[in-house]
PDB file of C-alpha atoms in Angstrom:
ATOM      1  CA  MET A  69     -10.929  27.501  -0.039  1.00  0.00           C
ATOM      2  CA  SER A  70     -11.838  28.525   3.498  1.00  0.00           C
ATOM      3  CA  PRO A  71     -10.032  26.964   6.463  1.00  0.00           C
ATOM      4  CA  MET A  72     -13.280  25.427   7.729  1.00  0.00           C
ATOM      5  CA  ILE A  73     -13.956  23.611   4.448  1.00  0.00           C
ATOM      6  CA  THR A  74     -10.331  22.457   4.298  1.00  0.00           C
ATOM      7  CA  SER A  75     -10.582  21.122   7.857  1.00  0.00           C
ATOM      8  CA  ILE A  76     -13.790  19.248   7.015  1.00  0.00           C
ATOM      9  CA  LEU A  77     -12.176  17.679   3.944  1.00  0.00           C
ATOM     10  CA  ILE A  78      -9.058  16.634   5.871  1.00  0.00           C
ATOM     11  CA  LEU A  79     -11.270  15.184   8.625  1.00  0.00           C
ATOM     12  CA  SER A  80     -13.272  13.298   6.006  1.00  0.00           C
ATOM     13  CA  LEU A  81     -10.038  11.910   4.552  1.00  0.00           C
ATOM     14  CA  ALA A  82      -8.952  10.671   7.971  1.00  0.00           C
ATOM     15  CA  THR A  83     -12.414   9.286   8.743  1.00  0.00           C
ATOM     16  CA  GLY A  84     -12.647   7.358   5.456  1.00  0.00           C
ATOM     17  CA  THR A  85      -9.241   5.784   5.969  1.00  0.00           C
ATOM     18  CA  ILE A  86      -9.992   4.838   9.581  1.00  0.00           C
ATOM     19  CA  ILE A  87     -13.368   3.310   8.604  1.00  0.00           C
ATOM     20  CA  THR A  88     -11.702   1.156   5.945  1.00  0.00           C
ATOM     21  CA  MET A  89      -8.840   0.084   8.174  1.00  0.00           C
ATOM     22  CA  ALA A  90     -11.143  -0.789  11.096  1.00  0.00           C
ATOM     23  CA  SER A  91     -13.897  -2.569   9.159  1.00  0.00           C
ATOM     24  CA  PHE A  92     -14.409  -6.304   8.743  1.00  0.00           C
ATOM     25  CA  HIS A  93     -17.402  -5.949   6.406  1.00  0.00           C
ATOM     26  CA  TRP A  94     -17.008  -5.280   2.705  1.00  0.00           C
ATOM     27  CA  LEU A  95     -19.756  -2.643   2.577  1.00  0.00           C
ATOM     28  CA  LEU A  96     -18.137  -0.633   5.388  1.00  0.00           C
ATOM     29  CA  ALA A  97     -14.740  -0.902   3.694  1.00  0.00           C
ATOM     30  CA  TRP A  98     -16.276   0.264   0.420  1.00  0.00           C
ATOM     31  CA  MET A  99     -17.972   3.199   2.159  1.00  0.00           C
ATOM     32  CA  GLY A 100     -14.653   4.257   3.683  1.00  0.00           C
ATOM     33  CA  LEU A 101     -12.941   4.126   0.297  1.00  0.00           C
ATOM     34  CA  GLU A 102     -15.713   6.198  -1.307  1.00  0.00           C
ATOM     35  CA  LEU A 103     -15.557   8.802   1.468  1.00  0.00           C
ATOM     36  CA  ASN A 104     -11.801   8.950   0.984  1.00  0.00           C
ATOM     37  CA  THR A 105     -12.160   9.508  -2.763  1.00  0.00           C
ATOM     38  CA  LEU A 106     -14.880  12.164  -2.502  1.00  0.00           C
ATOM     39  CA  ALA A 107     -12.937  14.103   0.128  1.00  0.00           C
ATOM     40  CA  ILE A 108      -9.743  14.365  -1.941  1.00  0.00           C
ATOM     41  CA  LEU A 109     -11.450  15.589  -5.144  1.00  0.00           C
ATOM     42  CA  PRO A 110     -12.077  19.219  -3.982  1.00  0.00           C
ATOM     43  CA  ILE A 111      -8.525  19.334  -2.630  1.00  0.00           C
ATOM     44  CA  ILE A 112      -7.111  18.334  -6.030  1.00  0.00           C
ATOM     45  CA  SER A 113      -9.253  20.824  -7.977  1.00  0.00           C
ATOM     46  CA  LYS A 114      -9.132  23.752  -5.522  1.00  0.00           C
ATOM     47  CA  SER A 115      -6.806  25.820  -7.755  1.00  0.00           C
ATOM     48  CA  HIS A 116      -9.531  25.966 -10.487  1.00  0.00           C
ATOM     49  CA  HIS A 117      -6.855  25.411 -13.137  1.00  0.00           C
ATOM     50  CA  PRO A 118      -7.737  23.282 -16.203  1.00  0.00           C
ATOM     51  CA  ARG A 119      -4.922  20.837 -15.364  1.00  0.00           C
ATOM     52  CA  ALA A 120      -6.227  20.490 -11.806  1.00  0.00           C
ATOM     53  CA  THR A 121      -9.745  19.865 -13.096  1.00  0.00           C
ATOM     54  CA  GLU A 122      -8.399  17.262 -15.519  1.00  0.00           C
ATOM     55  CA  ALA A 123      -6.406  15.610 -12.727  1.00  0.00           C
ATOM     56  CA  SER A 124      -9.423  15.445 -10.410  1.00  0.00           C
ATOM     57  CA  THR A 125     -11.554  13.972 -13.219  1.00  0.00           C
ATOM     58  CA  LYS A 126      -8.964  11.278 -13.989  1.00  0.00           C
ATOM     59  CA  TYR A 127      -8.604  10.490 -10.299  1.00  0.00           C
ATOM     60  CA  PHE A 128     -12.373  10.247  -9.816  1.00  0.00           C
ATOM     61  CA  LEU A 129     -12.954   7.981 -12.826  1.00  0.00           C
ATOM     62  CA  THR A 130     -10.146   5.607 -11.875  1.00  0.00           C
ATOM     63  CA  GLN A 131     -11.069   5.394  -8.202  1.00  0.00           C
ATOM     64  CA  ALA A 132     -14.789   5.038  -8.961  1.00  0.00           C
ATOM     65  CA  ALA A 133     -14.079   2.164 -11.368  1.00  0.00           C
ATOM     66  CA  ALA A 134     -11.862   0.468  -8.768  1.00  0.00           C
ATOM     67  CA  SER A 135     -14.495   0.923  -6.036  1.00  0.00           C
ATOM     68  CA  ALA A 136     -17.188  -0.508  -8.302  1.00  0.00           C
ATOM     69  CA  LEU A 137     -14.961  -3.509  -8.981  1.00  0.00           C
ATOM     70  CA  ILE A 138     -14.407  -3.992  -5.240  1.00  0.00           C
ATOM     71  CA  LEU A 139     -18.160  -3.905  -4.628  1.00  0.00           C
ATOM     72  CA  PHE A 140     -18.770  -6.296  -7.524  1.00  0.00           C
ATOM     73  CA  SER A 141     -16.175  -8.792  -6.262  1.00  0.00           C
ATOM     74  CA  SER A 142     -17.554  -8.632  -2.706  1.00  0.00           C
ATOM     75  CA  VAL A 143     -21.101  -9.261  -3.970  1.00  0.00           C
ATOM     76  CA  MET A 144     -19.814 -12.173  -6.062  1.00  0.00           C
ATOM     77  CA  ASN A 145     -18.055 -13.615  -3.025  1.00  0.00           C
ATOM     78  CA  ALA A 146     -21.190 -13.139  -0.889  1.00  0.00           C
ATOM     79  CA  GLN A 147     -23.277 -15.018  -3.461  1.00  0.00           C
ATOM     80  CA  ALA A 148     -20.800 -17.890  -3.536  1.00  0.00           C
ATOM     81  CA  THR A 149     -20.092 -18.178   0.194  1.00  0.00           C
ATOM     82  CA  GLY A 150     -22.921 -16.314   1.959  1.00  0.00           C
ATOM     83  CA  GLN A 151     -20.325 -14.233   3.854  1.00  0.00           C
ATOM     84  CA  TRP A 152     -19.680 -10.462   3.751  1.00  0.00           C
ATOM     85  CA  GLY A 153     -16.618 -10.597   5.969  1.00  0.00           C
ATOM     86  CA  ILE A 154     -13.306  -9.362   4.587  1.00  0.00           C
ATOM     87  CA  LEU A 155     -11.507 -12.408   5.952  1.00  0.00           C
ATOM     88  CA  GLN A 156     -13.946 -14.815   4.231  1.00  0.00           C
ATOM     89  CA  LEU A 157     -12.808 -14.166   0.663  1.00  0.00           C
ATOM     90  CA  GLU A 158     -13.014 -17.672  -0.806  1.00  0.00           C
ATOM     91  CA  ASP A 159     -14.331 -17.352  -4.375  1.00  0.00           C
ATOM     92  CA  PRO A 160     -11.343 -17.552  -6.818  1.00  0.00           C
ATOM     93  CA  LEU A 161     -12.805 -15.079  -9.340  1.00  0.00           C
ATOM     94  CA  ALA A 162     -13.675 -12.622  -6.567  1.00  0.00           C
ATOM     95  CA  GLN A 163     -10.113 -12.892  -5.250  1.00  0.00           C
ATOM     96  CA  THR A 164      -8.660 -12.016  -8.658  1.00  0.00           C
ATOM     97  CA  LEU A 165     -11.082  -9.120  -9.235  1.00  0.00           C
ATOM     98  CA  LEU A 166     -10.455  -7.702  -5.775  1.00  0.00           C
ATOM     99  CA  THR A 167      -6.681  -7.890  -6.259  1.00  0.00           C
ATOM    100  CA  MET A 168      -6.964  -6.035  -9.560  1.00  0.00           C
ATOM    101  CA  ALA A 169      -9.258  -3.413  -8.027  1.00  0.00           C
ATOM    102  CA  LEU A 170      -6.900  -2.720  -5.122  1.00  0.00           C
ATOM    103  CA  ALA A 171      -3.978  -2.585  -7.568  1.00  0.00           C
ATOM    104  CA  MET A 172      -5.885   0.012  -9.610  1.00  0.00           C
ATOM    105  CA  LYS A 173      -6.499   2.080  -6.501  1.00  0.00           C
ATOM    106  CA  LEU A 174      -2.826   1.922  -5.563  1.00  0.00           C
ATOM    107  CA  GLY A 175      -1.588   2.669  -9.078  1.00  0.00           C
ATOM    108  CA  LEU A 176       0.110  -0.617  -9.915  1.00  0.00           C
ATOM    109  CA  ALA A 177       0.963  -1.339 -13.543  1.00  0.00           C
ATOM    110  CA  PRO A 178      -0.754  -1.803 -15.957  1.00  0.00           C
ATOM    111  CA  ALA A 179      -3.378   0.398 -14.221  1.00  0.00           C
ATOM    112  CA  HIS A 180      -0.797   3.053 -13.365  1.00  0.00           C
ATOM    113  CA  PHE A 181      -1.441   5.657 -16.074  1.00  0.00           C
ATOM    114  CA  TRP A 182      -3.539   7.920 -13.856  1.00  0.00           C
ATOM    115  CA  LEU A 183      -0.909   8.488 -11.142  1.00  0.00           C
ATOM    116  CA  PRO A 184       1.721  10.521 -13.086  1.00  0.00           C
ATOM    117  CA  GLU A 185      -0.986  12.622 -14.739  1.00  0.00           C
ATOM    118  CA  VAL A 186      -2.796  13.338 -11.492  1.00  0.00           C
ATOM    119  CA  LEU A 187       0.393  14.279  -9.665  1.00  0.00           C
ATOM    120  CA  GLN A 188       1.488  16.527 -12.516  1.00  0.00           C
ATOM    121  CA  GLY A 189      -1.848  18.375 -12.453  1.00  0.00           C
ATOM    122  CA  THR A 190      -1.906  19.109  -8.734  1.00  0.00           C
ATOM    123  CA  SER A 191       0.272  20.830  -6.140  1.00  0.00           C
ATOM    124  CA  PHE A 192       3.072  19.200  -4.161  1.00  0.00           C
ATOM    125  CA  LYS A 193       1.024  19.351  -0.945  1.00  0.00           C
ATOM    126  CA  THR A 194      -1.867  17.462  -2.525  1.00  0.00           C
ATOM    127  CA  GLY A 195       0.589  15.110  -4.234  1.00  0.00           C
ATOM    128  CA  LEU A 196       2.042  14.283  -0.828  1.00  0.00           C
ATOM    129  CA  ILE A 197      -1.424  13.250   0.370  1.00  0.00           C
ATOM    130  CA  ILE A 198      -2.017  11.160  -2.759  1.00  0.00           C
ATOM    131  CA  ILE A 199       1.248   9.187  -2.594  1.00  0.00           C
ATOM    132  CA  THR A 200       1.166   8.618   1.188  1.00  0.00           C
ATOM    133  CA  TRP A 201      -2.190   8.893   2.976  1.00  0.00           C
ATOM    134  CA  GLN A 202      -4.302   7.711   0.045  1.00  0.00           C
ATOM    135  CA  LYS A 203      -2.310   4.479  -0.124  1.00  0.00           C
ATOM    136  CA  LEU A 204      -3.132   3.475   3.459  1.00  0.00           C
ATOM    137  CA  ALA A 205      -6.714   2.261   2.971  1.00  0.00           C
ATOM    138  CA  PRO A 206      -6.095   0.038  -0.113  1.00  0.00           C
ATOM    139  CA  MET A 207      -2.900  -1.315   1.443  1.00  0.00           C
ATOM    140  CA  ALA A 208      -4.804  -2.095   4.650  1.00  0.00           C
ATOM    141  CA  LEU A 209      -7.302  -4.185   2.662  1.00  0.00           C
ATOM    142  CA  LEU A 210      -4.443  -5.851   0.801  1.00  0.00           C
ATOM    143  CA  LEU A 211      -2.682  -6.656   4.075  1.00  0.00           C
ATOM    144  CA  LEU A 212      -5.905  -8.086   5.531  1.00  0.00           C
ATOM    145  CA  THR A 213      -6.535 -10.322   2.516  1.00  0.00           C
ATOM    146  CA  TRP A 214      -2.915 -11.119   1.637  1.00  0.00           C
ATOM    147  CA  ASN A 215      -3.327 -14.866   2.199  1.00  0.00           C
ATOM    148  CA  GLN A 216      -6.608 -14.927   0.230  1.00  0.00           C
ATOM    149  CA  ALA A 217      -5.676 -12.613  -2.656  1.00  0.00           C
ATOM    150  CA  SER A 218      -4.549 -13.882  -6.037  1.00  0.00           C
ATOM    151  CA  MET A 219      -0.805 -14.372  -5.570  1.00  0.00           C
ATOM    152  CA  LEU A 220      -0.147 -14.778  -9.295  1.00  0.00           C
ATOM    153  CA  THR A 221      -1.921 -11.500 -10.099  1.00  0.00           C
ATOM    154  CA  LEU A 222      -0.082  -9.650  -7.323  1.00  0.00           C
ATOM    155  CA  THR A 223       3.294 -11.000  -8.375  1.00  0.00           C
ATOM    156  CA  MET A 224       2.777 -10.186 -12.057  1.00  0.00           C
ATOM    157  CA  MET A 225       1.445  -6.673 -11.412  1.00  0.00           C
ATOM    158  CA  GLY A 226       4.129  -6.004  -8.798  1.00  0.00           C
ATOM    159  CA  SER A 227       6.948  -7.103 -11.111  1.00  0.00           C
ATOM    160  CA  LEU A 228       5.541  -5.071 -13.990  1.00  0.00           C
ATOM    161  CA  SER A 229       5.214  -2.033 -11.711  1.00  0.00           C
ATOM    162  CA  VAL A 230       8.875  -2.283 -10.684  1.00  0.00           C
ATOM    163  CA  ILE A 231       9.915  -2.304 -14.360  1.00  0.00           C
ATOM    164  CA  VAL A 232       7.529   0.485 -15.406  1.00  0.00           C
ATOM    165  CA  GLY A 233       8.390   2.645 -12.403  1.00  0.00           C
ATOM    166  CA  GLY A 234      12.119   2.200 -12.903  1.00  0.00           C
ATOM    167  CA  LEU A 235      12.106   2.923 -16.638  1.00  0.00           C
ATOM    168  CA  GLY A 236       9.341   5.529 -16.685  1.00  0.00           C
ATOM    169  CA  GLY A 237      11.164   8.039 -14.529  1.00  0.00           C
ATOM    170  CA  LEU A 238      14.397   8.002 -16.540  1.00  0.00           C
ATOM    171  CA  ASN A 239      13.357  10.448 -19.264  1.00  0.00           C
ATOM    172  CA  GLN A 240      11.433  12.911 -17.085  1.00  0.00           C
ATOM    173  CA  THR A 241      12.329  16.469 -16.111  1.00  0.00           C
ATOM    174  CA  GLN A 242       9.242  17.184 -13.981  1.00  0.00           C
ATOM    175  CA  LEU A 243       9.882  16.136 -10.396  1.00  0.00           C
ATOM    176  CA  ARG A 244       6.230  15.270  -9.771  1.00  0.00           C
ATOM    177  CA  LYS A 245       6.273  12.703 -12.574  1.00  0.00           C
ATOM    178  CA  ILE A 246       9.571  11.285 -11.304  1.00  0.00           C
ATOM    179  CA  ILE A 247       8.014  10.948  -7.839  1.00  0.00           C
ATOM    180  CA  ALA A 248       4.935   9.300  -9.367  1.00  0.00           C
ATOM    181  CA  PHE A 249       7.011   6.661 -11.160  1.00  0.00           C
ATOM    182  CA  SER A 250       9.064   6.186  -7.997  1.00  0.00           C
ATOM    183  CA  SER A 251       5.815   5.573  -6.111  1.00  0.00           C
ATOM    184  CA  ILE A 252       4.757   3.002  -8.737  1.00  0.00           C
ATOM    185  CA  ALA A 253       8.070   1.170  -8.334  1.00  0.00           C
ATOM    186  CA  HIS A 254       7.858   1.192  -4.523  1.00  0.00           C
ATOM    187  CA  LEU A 255       4.286  -0.080  -4.592  1.00  0.00           C
ATOM    188  CA  GLY A 256       5.400  -2.794  -7.005  1.00  0.00           C
ATOM    189  CA  TRP A 257       7.957  -3.982  -4.474  1.00  0.00           C
ATOM    190  CA  MET A 258       5.290  -3.935  -1.746  1.00  0.00           C
ATOM    191  CA  ALA A 259       2.917  -6.003  -3.878  1.00  0.00           C
ATOM    192  CA  THR A 260       5.691  -8.498  -4.599  1.00  0.00           C
ATOM    193  CA  ILE A 261       6.796  -8.708  -0.962  1.00  0.00           C
ATOM    194  CA  ILE A 262       3.242  -9.100   0.353  1.00  0.00           C
ATOM    195  CA  THR A 263       2.951 -12.481  -1.367  1.00  0.00           C
ATOM    196  CA  LYS A 264       5.651 -13.741   1.014  1.00  0.00           C
ATOM    197  CA  SER A 265       5.137 -11.767   4.220  1.00  0.00           C
ATOM    198  CA  ASN A 266       2.554  -9.121   5.150  1.00  0.00           C
ATOM    199  CA  LYS A 267       4.685  -7.883   8.057  1.00  0.00           C
ATOM    200  CA  LEU A 268       7.608  -7.213   5.752  1.00  0.00           C
ATOM    201  CA  ALA A 269       5.289  -5.406   3.337  1.00  0.00           C
ATOM    202  CA  LEU A 270       4.009  -3.260   6.222  1.00  0.00           C
ATOM    203  CA  LEU A 271       7.611  -2.380   7.103  1.00  0.00           C
ATOM    204  CA  ASN A 272       8.210  -1.488   3.454  1.00  0.00           C
ATOM    205  CA  LEU A 273       5.128   0.780   3.444  1.00  0.00           C
ATOM    206  CA  THR A 274       6.281   2.507   6.627  1.00  0.00           C
ATOM    207  CA  MET A 275       9.752   3.130   5.213  1.00  0.00           C
ATOM    208  CA  TYR A 276       8.241   4.403   1.953  1.00  0.00           C
ATOM    209  CA  ILE A 277       6.106   6.962   3.801  1.00  0.00           C
ATOM    210  CA  LEU A 278       9.000   8.014   6.043  1.00  0.00           C
ATOM    211  CA  ILE A 279      11.204   8.586   2.987  1.00  0.00           C
ATOM    212  CA  SER A 280       8.605  10.241   0.734  1.00  0.00           C
ATOM    213  CA  THR A 281       7.276  12.728   3.291  1.00  0.00           C
ATOM    214  CA  PRO A 282      10.508  14.657   4.062  1.00  0.00           C
ATOM    215  CA  MET A 283      11.491  14.559   0.365  1.00  0.00           C
ATOM    216  CA  MET A 284       8.176  16.143  -0.686  1.00  0.00           C
ATOM    217  CA  LEU A 285       8.324  18.667   2.156  1.00  0.00           C
ATOM    218  CA  SER A 286      11.813  19.746   1.115  1.00  0.00           C
ATOM    219  CA  LEU A 287      10.589  20.277  -2.462  1.00  0.00           C
ATOM    220  CA  ILE A 288       7.603  22.268  -1.156  1.00  0.00           C
ATOM    221  CA  PHE A 289       9.752  24.547   0.990  1.00  0.00           C
ATOM    222  CA  SER A 290      12.288  25.137  -1.800  1.00  0.00           C
ATOM    223  CA  SER A 291       9.586  25.617  -4.520  1.00  0.00           C
ATOM    224  CA  THR A 292      11.375  23.110  -6.739  1.00  0.00           C
ATOM    225  CA  LYS A 293       9.330  21.687  -9.629  1.00  0.00           C
ATOM    226  CA  THR A 294      11.847  20.499 -12.227  1.00  0.00           C
ATOM    227  CA  THR A 295      15.288  18.921 -12.232  1.00  0.00           C
ATOM    228  CA  GLN A 296      16.669  22.217 -13.542  1.00  0.00           C
ATOM    229  CA  ASP A 297      15.388  23.978 -10.425  1.00  0.00           C
ATOM    230  CA  LEU A 298      17.536  21.702  -8.276  1.00  0.00           C
ATOM    231  CA  THR A 299      20.688  23.479  -9.476  1.00  0.00           C
ATOM    232  CA  THR A 300      19.376  26.936  -8.562  1.00  0.00           C
ATOM    233  CA  SER A 301      17.598  26.101  -5.297  1.00  0.00           C
ATOM    234  CA  ALA A 302      20.504  24.176  -3.774  1.00  0.00           C
ATOM    235  CA  PRO A 303      22.790  26.214  -1.498  1.00  0.00           C
ATOM    236  CA  SER A 304      25.826  24.661  -3.201  1.00  0.00           C
ATOM    237  CA  PRO A 305      26.409  23.365  -6.752  1.00  0.00           C
ATOM    238  CA  ILE A 306      26.689  19.772  -5.513  1.00  0.00           C
ATOM    239  CA  LEU A 307      23.496  18.774  -7.372  1.00  0.00           C
ATOM    240  CA  ALA A 308      24.547  20.393 -10.645  1.00  0.00           C
ATOM    241  CA  PRO A 309      26.291  17.294 -12.129  1.00  0.00           C
ATOM    242  CA  LEU A 310      23.145  15.233 -11.482  1.00  0.00           C
ATOM    243  CA  THR A 311      20.895  17.316 -13.787  1.00  0.00           C
TER     244      THR A 311
END
């Protein structure tokens, strides 16, 4: 992939996220999410490997279904209230559907199955974008609508995500899958915390990104892909008892 195309895709990623975070209209937020999804697909499949193609297909289908559900819930809310504003989410069914759609975009359980598979089929650099930057736009919508979202749905999906993320990474040897289940668990805590305080959830998101980014960069620089590689890439055998 040429540097110009890569720059355009990265700019499109940033633009889509900024549009979603700055919008107060559901159609603009949906457009930003779609731009975000379409920009990441060539980045996932740029290696032209069958696993990368499979990962990009799974990512596209999941994100497209979640975006369609967001659009459907916003139309339902507009029919019930006559308002397209993000802060005017008053229809109970629309609130539940929107919460489920944002949870699917984030990778919360039980709609978490795509995240480990997508991360396993792509590179660490792209995985870093998926687990950090791609979470900003859905989390921004969740933070905007935290007092109007379905608290019961968020609490149940968040609690289930903590359990699934904690147990799912125990029997894994691939570091990308371990990171994916760790991301599911962290997002589960964010979804649970956001029902009490959106500021605390924002702090949790910031800490998650600040922790995940240097960890992924260290794995990229050391070319470490499995837990077995940790024993050979480390300058001292201190990590050997952990694998």
